[in-house]
PDB file of C-alpha atoms and ligand atoms in Angstrom:
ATOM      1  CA  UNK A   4      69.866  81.158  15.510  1.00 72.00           C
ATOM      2  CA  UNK A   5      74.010  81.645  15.352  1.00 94.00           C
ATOM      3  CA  UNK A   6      74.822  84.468  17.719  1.00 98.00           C
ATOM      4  CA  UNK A   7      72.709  85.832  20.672  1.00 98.00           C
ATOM      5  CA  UNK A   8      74.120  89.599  21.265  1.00 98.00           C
ATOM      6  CA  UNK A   9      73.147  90.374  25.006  1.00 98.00           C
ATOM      7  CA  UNK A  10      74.267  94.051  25.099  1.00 98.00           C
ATOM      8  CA  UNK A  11      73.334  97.029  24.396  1.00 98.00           C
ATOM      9  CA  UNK A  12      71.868  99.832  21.838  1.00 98.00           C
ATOM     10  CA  UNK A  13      72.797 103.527  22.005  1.00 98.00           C
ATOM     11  CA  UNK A  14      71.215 106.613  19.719  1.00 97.00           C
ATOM     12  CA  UNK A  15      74.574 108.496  18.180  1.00 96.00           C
ATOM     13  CA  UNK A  16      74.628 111.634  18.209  1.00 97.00           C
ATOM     14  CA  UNK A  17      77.451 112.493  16.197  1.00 96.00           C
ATOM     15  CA  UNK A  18      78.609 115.975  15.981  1.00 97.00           C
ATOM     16  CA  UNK A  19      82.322 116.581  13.542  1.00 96.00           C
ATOM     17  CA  UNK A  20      84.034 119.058  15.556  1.00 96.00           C
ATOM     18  CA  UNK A  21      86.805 121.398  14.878  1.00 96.00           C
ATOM     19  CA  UNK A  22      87.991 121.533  18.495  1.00 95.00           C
ATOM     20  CA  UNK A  23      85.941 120.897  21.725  1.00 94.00           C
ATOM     21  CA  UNK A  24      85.008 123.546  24.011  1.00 93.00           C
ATOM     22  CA  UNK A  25      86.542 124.916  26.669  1.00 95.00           C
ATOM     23  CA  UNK A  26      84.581 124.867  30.345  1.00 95.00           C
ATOM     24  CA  UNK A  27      82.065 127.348  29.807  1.00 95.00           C
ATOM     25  CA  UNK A  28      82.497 127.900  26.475  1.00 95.00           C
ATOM     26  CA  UNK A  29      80.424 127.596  22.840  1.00 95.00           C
ATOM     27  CA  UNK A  30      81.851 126.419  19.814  1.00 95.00           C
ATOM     28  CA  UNK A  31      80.032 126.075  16.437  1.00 95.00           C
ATOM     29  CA  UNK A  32      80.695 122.215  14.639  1.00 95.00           C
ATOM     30  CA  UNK A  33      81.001 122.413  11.108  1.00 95.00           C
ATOM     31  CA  UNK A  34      78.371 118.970  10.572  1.00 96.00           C
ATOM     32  CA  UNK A  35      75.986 116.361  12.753  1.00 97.00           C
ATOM     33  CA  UNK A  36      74.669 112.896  11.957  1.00 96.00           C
ATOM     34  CA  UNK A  37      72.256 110.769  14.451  1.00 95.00           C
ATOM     35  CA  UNK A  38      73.290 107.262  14.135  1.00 95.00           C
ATOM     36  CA  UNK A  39      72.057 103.790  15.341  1.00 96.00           C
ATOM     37  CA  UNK A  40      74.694 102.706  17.732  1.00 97.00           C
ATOM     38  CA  UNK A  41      75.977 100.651  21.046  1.00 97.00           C
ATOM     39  CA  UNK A  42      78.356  98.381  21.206  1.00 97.00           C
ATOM     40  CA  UNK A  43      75.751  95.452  21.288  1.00 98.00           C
ATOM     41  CA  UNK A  44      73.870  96.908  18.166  1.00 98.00           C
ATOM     42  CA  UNK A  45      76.818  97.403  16.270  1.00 97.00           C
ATOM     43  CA  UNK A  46      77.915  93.857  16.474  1.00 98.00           C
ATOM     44  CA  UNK A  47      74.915  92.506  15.995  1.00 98.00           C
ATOM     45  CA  UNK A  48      74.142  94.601  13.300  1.00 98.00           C
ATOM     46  CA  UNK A  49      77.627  93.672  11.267  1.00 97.00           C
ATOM     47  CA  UNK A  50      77.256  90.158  12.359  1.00 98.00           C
ATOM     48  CA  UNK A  51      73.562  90.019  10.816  1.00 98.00           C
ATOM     49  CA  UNK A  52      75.032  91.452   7.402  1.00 97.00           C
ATOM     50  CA  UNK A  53      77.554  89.038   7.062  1.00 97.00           C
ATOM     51  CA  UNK A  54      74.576  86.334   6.845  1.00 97.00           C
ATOM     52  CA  UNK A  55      74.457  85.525  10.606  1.00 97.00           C
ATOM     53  CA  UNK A  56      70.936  84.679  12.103  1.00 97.00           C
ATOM     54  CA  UNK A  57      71.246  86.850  14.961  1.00 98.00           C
ATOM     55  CA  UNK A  58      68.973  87.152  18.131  1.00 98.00           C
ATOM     56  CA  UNK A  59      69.144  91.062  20.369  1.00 98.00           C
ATOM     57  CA  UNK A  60      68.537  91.105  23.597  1.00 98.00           C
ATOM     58  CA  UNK A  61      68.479  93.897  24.863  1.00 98.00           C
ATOM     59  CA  UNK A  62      66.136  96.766  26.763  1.00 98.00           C
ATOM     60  CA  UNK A  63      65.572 100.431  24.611  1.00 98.00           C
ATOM     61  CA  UNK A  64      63.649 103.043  26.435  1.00 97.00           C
ATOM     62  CA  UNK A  65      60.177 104.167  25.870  1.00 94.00           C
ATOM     63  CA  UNK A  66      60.892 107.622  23.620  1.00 94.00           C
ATOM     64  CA  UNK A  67      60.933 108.982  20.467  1.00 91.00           C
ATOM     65  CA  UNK A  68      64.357 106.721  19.600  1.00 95.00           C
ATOM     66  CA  UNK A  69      63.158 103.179  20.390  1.00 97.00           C
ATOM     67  CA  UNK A  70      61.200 102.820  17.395  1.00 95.00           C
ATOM     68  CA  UNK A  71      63.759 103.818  15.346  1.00 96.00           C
ATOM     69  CA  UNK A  72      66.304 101.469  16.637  1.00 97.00           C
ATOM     70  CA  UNK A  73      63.816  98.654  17.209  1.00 97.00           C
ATOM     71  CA  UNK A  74      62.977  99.409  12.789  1.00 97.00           C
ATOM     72  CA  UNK A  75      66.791  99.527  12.027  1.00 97.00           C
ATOM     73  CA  UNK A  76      67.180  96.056  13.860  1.00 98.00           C
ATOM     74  CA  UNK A  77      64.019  94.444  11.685  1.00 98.00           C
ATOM     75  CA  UNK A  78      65.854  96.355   8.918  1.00 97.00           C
ATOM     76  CA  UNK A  79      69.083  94.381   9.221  1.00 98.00           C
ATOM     77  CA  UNK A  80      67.550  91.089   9.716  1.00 98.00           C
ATOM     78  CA  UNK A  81      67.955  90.776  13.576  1.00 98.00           C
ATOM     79  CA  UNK A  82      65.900  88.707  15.530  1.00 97.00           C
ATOM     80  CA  UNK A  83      63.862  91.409  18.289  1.00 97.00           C
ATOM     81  CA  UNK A  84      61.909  89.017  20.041  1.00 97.00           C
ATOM     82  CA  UNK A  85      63.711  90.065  22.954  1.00 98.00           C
ATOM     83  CA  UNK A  86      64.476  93.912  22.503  1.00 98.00           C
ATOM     84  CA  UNK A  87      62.303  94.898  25.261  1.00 97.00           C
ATOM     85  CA  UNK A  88      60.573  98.245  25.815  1.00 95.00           C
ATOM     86  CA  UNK A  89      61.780  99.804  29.503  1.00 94.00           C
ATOM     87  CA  UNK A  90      60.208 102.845  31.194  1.00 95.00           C
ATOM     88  CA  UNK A  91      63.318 104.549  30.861  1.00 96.00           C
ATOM     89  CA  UNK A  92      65.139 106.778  28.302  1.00 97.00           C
ATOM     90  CA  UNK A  93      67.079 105.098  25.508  1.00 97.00           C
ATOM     91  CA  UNK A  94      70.799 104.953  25.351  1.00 98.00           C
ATOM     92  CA  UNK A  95      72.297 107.771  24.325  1.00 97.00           C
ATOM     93  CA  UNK A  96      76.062 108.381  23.333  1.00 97.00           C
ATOM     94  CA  UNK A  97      77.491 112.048  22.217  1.00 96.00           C
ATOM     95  CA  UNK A  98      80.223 111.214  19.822  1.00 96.00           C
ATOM     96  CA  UNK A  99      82.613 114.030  18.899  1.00 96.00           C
ATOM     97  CA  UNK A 100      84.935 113.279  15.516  1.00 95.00           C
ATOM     98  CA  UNK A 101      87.918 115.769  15.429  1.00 95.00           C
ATOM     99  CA  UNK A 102      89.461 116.927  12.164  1.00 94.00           C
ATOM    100  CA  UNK A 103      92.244 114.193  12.870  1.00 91.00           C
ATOM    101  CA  UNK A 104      89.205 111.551  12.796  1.00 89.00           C
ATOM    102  CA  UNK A 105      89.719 111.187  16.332  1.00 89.00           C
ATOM    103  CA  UNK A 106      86.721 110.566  18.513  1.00 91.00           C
ATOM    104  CA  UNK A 107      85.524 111.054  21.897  1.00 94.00           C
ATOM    105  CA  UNK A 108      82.530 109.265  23.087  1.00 94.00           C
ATOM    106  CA  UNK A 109      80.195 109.700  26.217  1.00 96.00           C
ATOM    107  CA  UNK A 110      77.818 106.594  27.038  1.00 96.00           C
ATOM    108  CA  UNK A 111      74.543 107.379  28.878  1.00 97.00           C
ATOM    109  CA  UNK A 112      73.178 103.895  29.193  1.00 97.00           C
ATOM    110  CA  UNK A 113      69.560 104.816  30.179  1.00 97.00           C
ATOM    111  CA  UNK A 114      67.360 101.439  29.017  1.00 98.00           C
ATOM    112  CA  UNK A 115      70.676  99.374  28.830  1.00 98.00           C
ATOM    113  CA  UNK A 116      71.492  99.922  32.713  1.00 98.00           C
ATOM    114  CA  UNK A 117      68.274  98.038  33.436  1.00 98.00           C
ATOM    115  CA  UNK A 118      68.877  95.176  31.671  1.00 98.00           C
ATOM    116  CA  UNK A 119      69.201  91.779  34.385  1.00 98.00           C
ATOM    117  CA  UNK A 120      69.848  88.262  34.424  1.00 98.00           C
ATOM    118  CA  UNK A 121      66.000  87.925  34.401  1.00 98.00           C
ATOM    119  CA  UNK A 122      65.803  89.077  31.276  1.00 98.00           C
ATOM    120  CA  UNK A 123      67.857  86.320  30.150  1.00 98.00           C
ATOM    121  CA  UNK A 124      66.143  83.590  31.790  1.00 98.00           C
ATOM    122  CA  UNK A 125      63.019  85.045  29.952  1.00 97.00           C
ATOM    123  CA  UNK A 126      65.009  83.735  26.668  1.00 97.00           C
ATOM    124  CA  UNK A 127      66.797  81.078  28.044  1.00 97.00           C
ATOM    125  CA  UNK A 128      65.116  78.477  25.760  1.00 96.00           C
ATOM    126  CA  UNK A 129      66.002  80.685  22.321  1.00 96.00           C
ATOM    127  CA  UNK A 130      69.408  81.869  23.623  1.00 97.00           C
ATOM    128  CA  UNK A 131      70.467  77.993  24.475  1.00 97.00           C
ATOM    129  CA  UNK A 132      69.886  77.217  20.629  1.00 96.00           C
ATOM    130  CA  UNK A 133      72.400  79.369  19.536  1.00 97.00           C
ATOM    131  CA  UNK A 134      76.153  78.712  18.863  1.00 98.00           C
ATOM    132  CA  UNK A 135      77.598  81.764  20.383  1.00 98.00           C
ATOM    133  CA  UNK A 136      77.073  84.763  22.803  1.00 98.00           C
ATOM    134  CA  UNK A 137      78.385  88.173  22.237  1.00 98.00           C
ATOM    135  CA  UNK A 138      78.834  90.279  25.553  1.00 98.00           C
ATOM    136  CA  UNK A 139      79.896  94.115  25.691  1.00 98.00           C
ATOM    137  CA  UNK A 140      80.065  96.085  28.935  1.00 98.00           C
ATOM    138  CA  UNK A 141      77.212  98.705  28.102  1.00 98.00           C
ATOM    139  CA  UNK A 142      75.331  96.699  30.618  1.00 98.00           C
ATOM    140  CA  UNK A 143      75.330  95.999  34.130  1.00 98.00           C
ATOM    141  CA  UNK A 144      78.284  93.876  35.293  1.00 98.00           C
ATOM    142  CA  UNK A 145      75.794  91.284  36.733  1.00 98.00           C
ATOM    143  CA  UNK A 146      73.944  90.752  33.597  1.00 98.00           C
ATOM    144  CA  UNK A 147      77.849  90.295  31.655  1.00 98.00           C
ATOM    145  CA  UNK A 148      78.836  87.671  34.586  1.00 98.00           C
ATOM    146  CA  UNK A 149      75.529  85.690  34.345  1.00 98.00           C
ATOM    147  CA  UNK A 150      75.317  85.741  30.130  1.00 98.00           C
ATOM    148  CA  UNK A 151      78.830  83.806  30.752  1.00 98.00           C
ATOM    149  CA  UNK A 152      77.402  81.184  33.164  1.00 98.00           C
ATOM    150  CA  UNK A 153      75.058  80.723  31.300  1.00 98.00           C
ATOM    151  CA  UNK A 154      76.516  79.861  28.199  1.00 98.00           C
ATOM    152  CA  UNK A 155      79.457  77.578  30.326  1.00 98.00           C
ATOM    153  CA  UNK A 156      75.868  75.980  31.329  1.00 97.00           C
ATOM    154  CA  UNK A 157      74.831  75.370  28.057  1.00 97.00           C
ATOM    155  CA  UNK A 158      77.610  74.070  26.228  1.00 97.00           C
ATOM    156  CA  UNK A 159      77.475  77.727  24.249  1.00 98.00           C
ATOM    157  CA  UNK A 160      80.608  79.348  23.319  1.00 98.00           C
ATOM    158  CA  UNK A 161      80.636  82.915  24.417  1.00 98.00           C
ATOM    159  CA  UNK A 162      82.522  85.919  23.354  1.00 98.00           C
ATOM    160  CA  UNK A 163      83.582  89.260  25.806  1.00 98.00           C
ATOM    161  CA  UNK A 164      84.881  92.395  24.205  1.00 98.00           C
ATOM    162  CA  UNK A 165      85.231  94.345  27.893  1.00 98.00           C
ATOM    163  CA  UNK A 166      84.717  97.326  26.075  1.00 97.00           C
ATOM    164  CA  UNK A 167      84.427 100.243  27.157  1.00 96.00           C
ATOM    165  CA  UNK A 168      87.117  99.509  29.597  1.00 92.00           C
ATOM    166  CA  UNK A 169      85.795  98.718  33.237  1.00 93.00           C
ATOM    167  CA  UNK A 170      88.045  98.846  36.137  1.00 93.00           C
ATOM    168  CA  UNK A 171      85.468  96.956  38.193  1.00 95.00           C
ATOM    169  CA  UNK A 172      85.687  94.024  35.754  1.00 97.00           C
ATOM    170  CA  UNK A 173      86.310  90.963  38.171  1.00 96.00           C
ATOM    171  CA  UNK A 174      88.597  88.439  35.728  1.00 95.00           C
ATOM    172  CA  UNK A 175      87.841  85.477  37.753  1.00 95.00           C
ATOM    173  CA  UNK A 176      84.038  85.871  37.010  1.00 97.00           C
ATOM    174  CA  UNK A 177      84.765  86.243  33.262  1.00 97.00           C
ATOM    175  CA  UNK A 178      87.793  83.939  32.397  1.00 96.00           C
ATOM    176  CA  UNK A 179      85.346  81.016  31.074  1.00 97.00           C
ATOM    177  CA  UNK A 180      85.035  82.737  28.030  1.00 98.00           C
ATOM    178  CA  UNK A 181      85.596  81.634  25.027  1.00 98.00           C
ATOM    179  CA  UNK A 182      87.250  84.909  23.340  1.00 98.00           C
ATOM    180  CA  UNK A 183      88.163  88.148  25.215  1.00 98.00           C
ATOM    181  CA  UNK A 184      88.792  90.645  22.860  1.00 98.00           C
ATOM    182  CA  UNK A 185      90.220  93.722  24.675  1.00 97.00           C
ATOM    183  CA  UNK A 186      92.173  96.568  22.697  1.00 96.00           C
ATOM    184  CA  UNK A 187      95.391  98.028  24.307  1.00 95.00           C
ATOM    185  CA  UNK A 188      94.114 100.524  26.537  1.00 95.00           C
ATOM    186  CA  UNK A 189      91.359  97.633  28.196  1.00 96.00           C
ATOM    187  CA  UNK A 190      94.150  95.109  28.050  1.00 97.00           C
ATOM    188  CA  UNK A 191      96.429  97.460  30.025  1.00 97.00           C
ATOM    189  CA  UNK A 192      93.863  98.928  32.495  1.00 96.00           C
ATOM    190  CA  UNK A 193      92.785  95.234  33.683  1.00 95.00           C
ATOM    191  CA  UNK A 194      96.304  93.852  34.003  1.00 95.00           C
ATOM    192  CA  UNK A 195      97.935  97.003  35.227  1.00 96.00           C
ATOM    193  CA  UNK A 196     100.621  96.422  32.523  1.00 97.00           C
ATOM    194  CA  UNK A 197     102.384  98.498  29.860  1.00 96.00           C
ATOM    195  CA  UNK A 198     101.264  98.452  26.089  1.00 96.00           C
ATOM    196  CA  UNK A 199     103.187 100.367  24.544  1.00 95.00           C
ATOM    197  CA  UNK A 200     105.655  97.629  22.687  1.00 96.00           C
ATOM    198  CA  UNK A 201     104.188  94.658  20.927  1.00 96.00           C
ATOM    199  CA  UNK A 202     106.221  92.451  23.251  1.00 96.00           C
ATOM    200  CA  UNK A 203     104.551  94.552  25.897  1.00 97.00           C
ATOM    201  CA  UNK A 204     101.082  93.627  24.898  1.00 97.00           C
ATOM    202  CA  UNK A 205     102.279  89.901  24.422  1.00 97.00           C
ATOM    203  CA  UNK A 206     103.210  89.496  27.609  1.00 97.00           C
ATOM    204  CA  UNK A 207     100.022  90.714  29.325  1.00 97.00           C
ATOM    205  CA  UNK A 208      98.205  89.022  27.147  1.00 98.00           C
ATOM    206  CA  UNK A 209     100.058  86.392  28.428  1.00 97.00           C
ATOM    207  CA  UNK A 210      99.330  86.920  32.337  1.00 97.00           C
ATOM    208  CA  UNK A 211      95.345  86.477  31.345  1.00 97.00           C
ATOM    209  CA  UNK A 212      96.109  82.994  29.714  1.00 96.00           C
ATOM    210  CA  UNK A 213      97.658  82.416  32.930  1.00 95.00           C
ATOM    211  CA  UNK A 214      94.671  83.711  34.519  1.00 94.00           C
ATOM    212  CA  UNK A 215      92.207  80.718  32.836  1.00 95.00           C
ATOM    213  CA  UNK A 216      91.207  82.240  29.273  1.00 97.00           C
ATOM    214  CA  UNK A 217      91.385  80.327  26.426  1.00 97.00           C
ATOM    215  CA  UNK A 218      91.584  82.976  23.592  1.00 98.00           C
ATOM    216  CA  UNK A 219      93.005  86.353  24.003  1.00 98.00           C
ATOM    217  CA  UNK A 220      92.789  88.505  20.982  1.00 98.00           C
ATOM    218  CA  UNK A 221      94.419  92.290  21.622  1.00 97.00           C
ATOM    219  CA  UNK A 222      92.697  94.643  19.127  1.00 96.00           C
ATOM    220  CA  UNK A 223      95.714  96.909  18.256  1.00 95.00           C
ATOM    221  CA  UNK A 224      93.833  99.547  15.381  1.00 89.00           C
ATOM    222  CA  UNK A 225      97.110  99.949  13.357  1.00 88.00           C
ATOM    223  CA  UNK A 226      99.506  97.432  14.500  1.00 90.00           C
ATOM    224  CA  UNK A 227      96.768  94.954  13.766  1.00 93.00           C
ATOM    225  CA  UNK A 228      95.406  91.987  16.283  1.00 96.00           C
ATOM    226  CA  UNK A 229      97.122  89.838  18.912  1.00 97.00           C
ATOM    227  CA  UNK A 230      96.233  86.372  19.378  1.00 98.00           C
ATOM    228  CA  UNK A 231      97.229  84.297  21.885  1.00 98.00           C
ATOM    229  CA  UNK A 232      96.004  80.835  22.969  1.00 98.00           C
ATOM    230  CA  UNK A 233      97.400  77.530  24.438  1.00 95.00           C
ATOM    231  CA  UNK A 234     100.454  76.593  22.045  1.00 95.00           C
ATOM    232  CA  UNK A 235      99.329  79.911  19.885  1.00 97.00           C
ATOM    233  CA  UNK A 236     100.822  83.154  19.869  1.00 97.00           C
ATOM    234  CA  UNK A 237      99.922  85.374  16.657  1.00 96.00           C
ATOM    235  CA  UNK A 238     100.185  88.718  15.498  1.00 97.00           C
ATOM    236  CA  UNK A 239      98.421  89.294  12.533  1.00 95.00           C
ATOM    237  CA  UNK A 240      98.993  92.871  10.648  1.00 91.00           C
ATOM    238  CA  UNK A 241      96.329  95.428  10.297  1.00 85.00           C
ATOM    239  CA  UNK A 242      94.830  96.069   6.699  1.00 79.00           C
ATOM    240  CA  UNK A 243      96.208  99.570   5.487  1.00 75.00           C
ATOM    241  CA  UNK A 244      93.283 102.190   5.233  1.00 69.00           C
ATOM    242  CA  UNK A 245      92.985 105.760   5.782  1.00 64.00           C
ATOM    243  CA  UNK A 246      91.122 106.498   8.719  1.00 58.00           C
ATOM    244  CA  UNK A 247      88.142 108.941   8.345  1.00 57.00           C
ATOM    245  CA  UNK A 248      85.807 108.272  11.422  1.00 59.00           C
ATOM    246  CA  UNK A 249      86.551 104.904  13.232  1.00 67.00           C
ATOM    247  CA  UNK A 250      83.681 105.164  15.268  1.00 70.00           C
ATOM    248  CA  UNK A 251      82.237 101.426  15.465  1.00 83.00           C
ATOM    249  CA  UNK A 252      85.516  99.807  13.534  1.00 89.00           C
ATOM    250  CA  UNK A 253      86.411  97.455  16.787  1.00 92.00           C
ATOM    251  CA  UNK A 254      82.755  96.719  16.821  1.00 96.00           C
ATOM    252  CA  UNK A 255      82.421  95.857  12.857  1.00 95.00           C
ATOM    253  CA  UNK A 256      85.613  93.348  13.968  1.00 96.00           C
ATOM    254  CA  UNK A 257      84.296  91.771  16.572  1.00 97.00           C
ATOM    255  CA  UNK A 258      80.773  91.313  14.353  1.00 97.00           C
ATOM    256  CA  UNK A 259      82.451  89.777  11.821  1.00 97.00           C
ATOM    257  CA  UNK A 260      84.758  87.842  14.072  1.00 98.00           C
ATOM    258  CA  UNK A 261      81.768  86.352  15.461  1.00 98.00           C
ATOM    259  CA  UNK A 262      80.227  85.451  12.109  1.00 98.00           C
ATOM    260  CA  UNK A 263      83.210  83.853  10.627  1.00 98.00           C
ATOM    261  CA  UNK A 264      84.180  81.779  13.435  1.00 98.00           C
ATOM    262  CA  UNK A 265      80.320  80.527  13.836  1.00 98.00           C
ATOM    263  CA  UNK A 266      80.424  79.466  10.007  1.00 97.00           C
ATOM    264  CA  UNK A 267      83.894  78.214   9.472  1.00 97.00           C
ATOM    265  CA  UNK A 268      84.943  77.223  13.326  1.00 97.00           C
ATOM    266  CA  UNK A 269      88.358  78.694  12.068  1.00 98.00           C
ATOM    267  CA  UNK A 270      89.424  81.368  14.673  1.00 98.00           C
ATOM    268  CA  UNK A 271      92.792  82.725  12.373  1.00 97.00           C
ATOM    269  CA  UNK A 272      90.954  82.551   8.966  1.00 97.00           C
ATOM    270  CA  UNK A 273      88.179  84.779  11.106  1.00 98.00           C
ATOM    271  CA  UNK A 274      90.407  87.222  12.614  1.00 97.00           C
ATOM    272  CA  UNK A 275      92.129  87.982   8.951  1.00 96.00           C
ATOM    273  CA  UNK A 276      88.247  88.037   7.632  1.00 96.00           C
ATOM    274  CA  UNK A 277      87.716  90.898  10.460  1.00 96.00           C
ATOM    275  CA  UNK A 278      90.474  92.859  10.155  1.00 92.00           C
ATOM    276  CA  UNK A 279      89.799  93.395   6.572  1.00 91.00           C
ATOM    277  CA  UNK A 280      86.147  94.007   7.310  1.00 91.00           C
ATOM    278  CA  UNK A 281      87.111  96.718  10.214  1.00 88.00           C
ATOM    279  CA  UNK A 282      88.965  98.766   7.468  1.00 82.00           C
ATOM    280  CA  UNK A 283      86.558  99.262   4.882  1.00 73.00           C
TER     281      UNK A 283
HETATM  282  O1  RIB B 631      81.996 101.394  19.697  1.00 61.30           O
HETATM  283  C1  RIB B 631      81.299 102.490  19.180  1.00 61.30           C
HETATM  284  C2  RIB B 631      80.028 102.680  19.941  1.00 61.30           C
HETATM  285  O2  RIB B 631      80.357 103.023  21.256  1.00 61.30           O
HETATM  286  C3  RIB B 631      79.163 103.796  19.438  1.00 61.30           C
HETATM  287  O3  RIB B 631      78.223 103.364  18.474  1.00 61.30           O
HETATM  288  C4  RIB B 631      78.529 104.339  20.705  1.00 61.30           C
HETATM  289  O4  RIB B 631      77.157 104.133  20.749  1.00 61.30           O
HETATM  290  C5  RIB B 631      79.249 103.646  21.846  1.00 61.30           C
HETATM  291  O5  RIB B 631      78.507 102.651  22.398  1.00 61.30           O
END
């Protein structure tokens, strides 16, 4: 196996909305699609098209969506060995897409909130072949802090995208990653700095360098990605698209991220390969 994505799965429930309600109130939405989502899925899933061999773990509840997403990961290729059936409801996430192609997302993790380090001693031996981990925060902080131990205790390279943003993130538990791959808004919630100016984002990307990480790479949707490392400080530009639902494009970069620099070991050649990928 290349990549073992310990995260999560969601069910989207997408509704295109001309404006949300007001308290109280009932709108009509012009259209609805049910998706398979999560941050976790959605990596894996991109990741897994790209050519990756890709192992999921990961807990889905015991309704009517588990089979569905279980049969969308055995569509894509993705190892499910480890996609274990929880007494529990599946993840569920309410996305609603404005006419601007805006969206607003809740997360109820159900399943995903009981997933432990247990479950990734039960796969210790088939996680510790593979060449990277991919970590979300969909999942219980715990589980996040032990996935990294684990791989610094395996020689494995791991990969956090602390997304979505968690001010209860403790940096000194996470900062032997290999890549953190925040956007602007998780950059500036767990630094406490400004983003609004590209020096602004370079300098607290800065402060987490100083803080022990070894790659830092700011997803900035439009002004493209920061990367900064030892002796490397990079700003590569975002590939011009119109935007019509961008649901899922940081997760199609970091998916693709993680299958290029598996293959090629080439970190800038990977981040120009996933930018281009997040726009189509
Ligand atoms: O990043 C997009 C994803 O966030 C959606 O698929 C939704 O499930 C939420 O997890």
């Amino acid at each position: 196996m290349d990549i073992a994505v310990i995260g999560s799965n969601m069910v989207d429930l997408i509704s295109y909305i001309n404006r949300m309600p007001r308290d109280g109130e009932t709108v009509e939405a012009p259209d609805f699609a049910l998706g398979c989502g999560g941050k976790g899925a959605n990596q894996a899933v991109a990741a897994a098209r790209l050519g990756s061999a890709v192992r999921m773990v990961t807990r889905v509840g015991n309704d009517l969506f588990a089979d569905n997403t279980v049969a969308n990961f055995e569509r894509n290729g993705i190892d499910t060995t480890y996609v274990l059936r929880t007494a529990a409801t599946s993840g569920v996430a309410p996305i609603f897409v404005n006419p601007d192609s805006q969206n607003s997302i809740i997360i109820v993790q159900g399943a995903n909130s009981l997933l432990t380090p247990a479950d990734i001693d039960a796969a210790a031996t088939e996680i510790s072949k593979c060449k990277l981990i991919v970590l979300q925060l969909e999942i219980p902080l715990e589980t996040v802090y032990y996935a990294i131990d684990f791989g610094v205790k395996h020689g494995i390279d791991v990969l956090l995208n602390p997304a979505p943003a968690q001010p209860d993130l403790l940096l000194s538990r996470v900062r032997a990653c290999t890549y953190f791959t925040p956007n602007e808004s998780e950059l500036s919630l767990l630094t406490g700095m400004p983003v609004e100016t590209i020096p602004d984002v370079r300098n607290a990307a800065h402060t987490l360098l100083e803080a022990g990480m070894r790659n830092v790479i700011v997803t900035l949707g439009g002004r493209g990605v920061l990367w900064v490392a030892e002796g490397v400080d990079m700003l590569l530009p975002a590939t011009p698209v119109e935007a019509v639902d961008t649901t899922g494009a940081g997760d199609a970069f970091i998916g693709c991220f993680s299958h290029y620099v598996v293959a090629t070991g080439d970190i800038e050649y990977s981040l120009r390969m996933a930018n281009r990928y997040a726009a189509d």
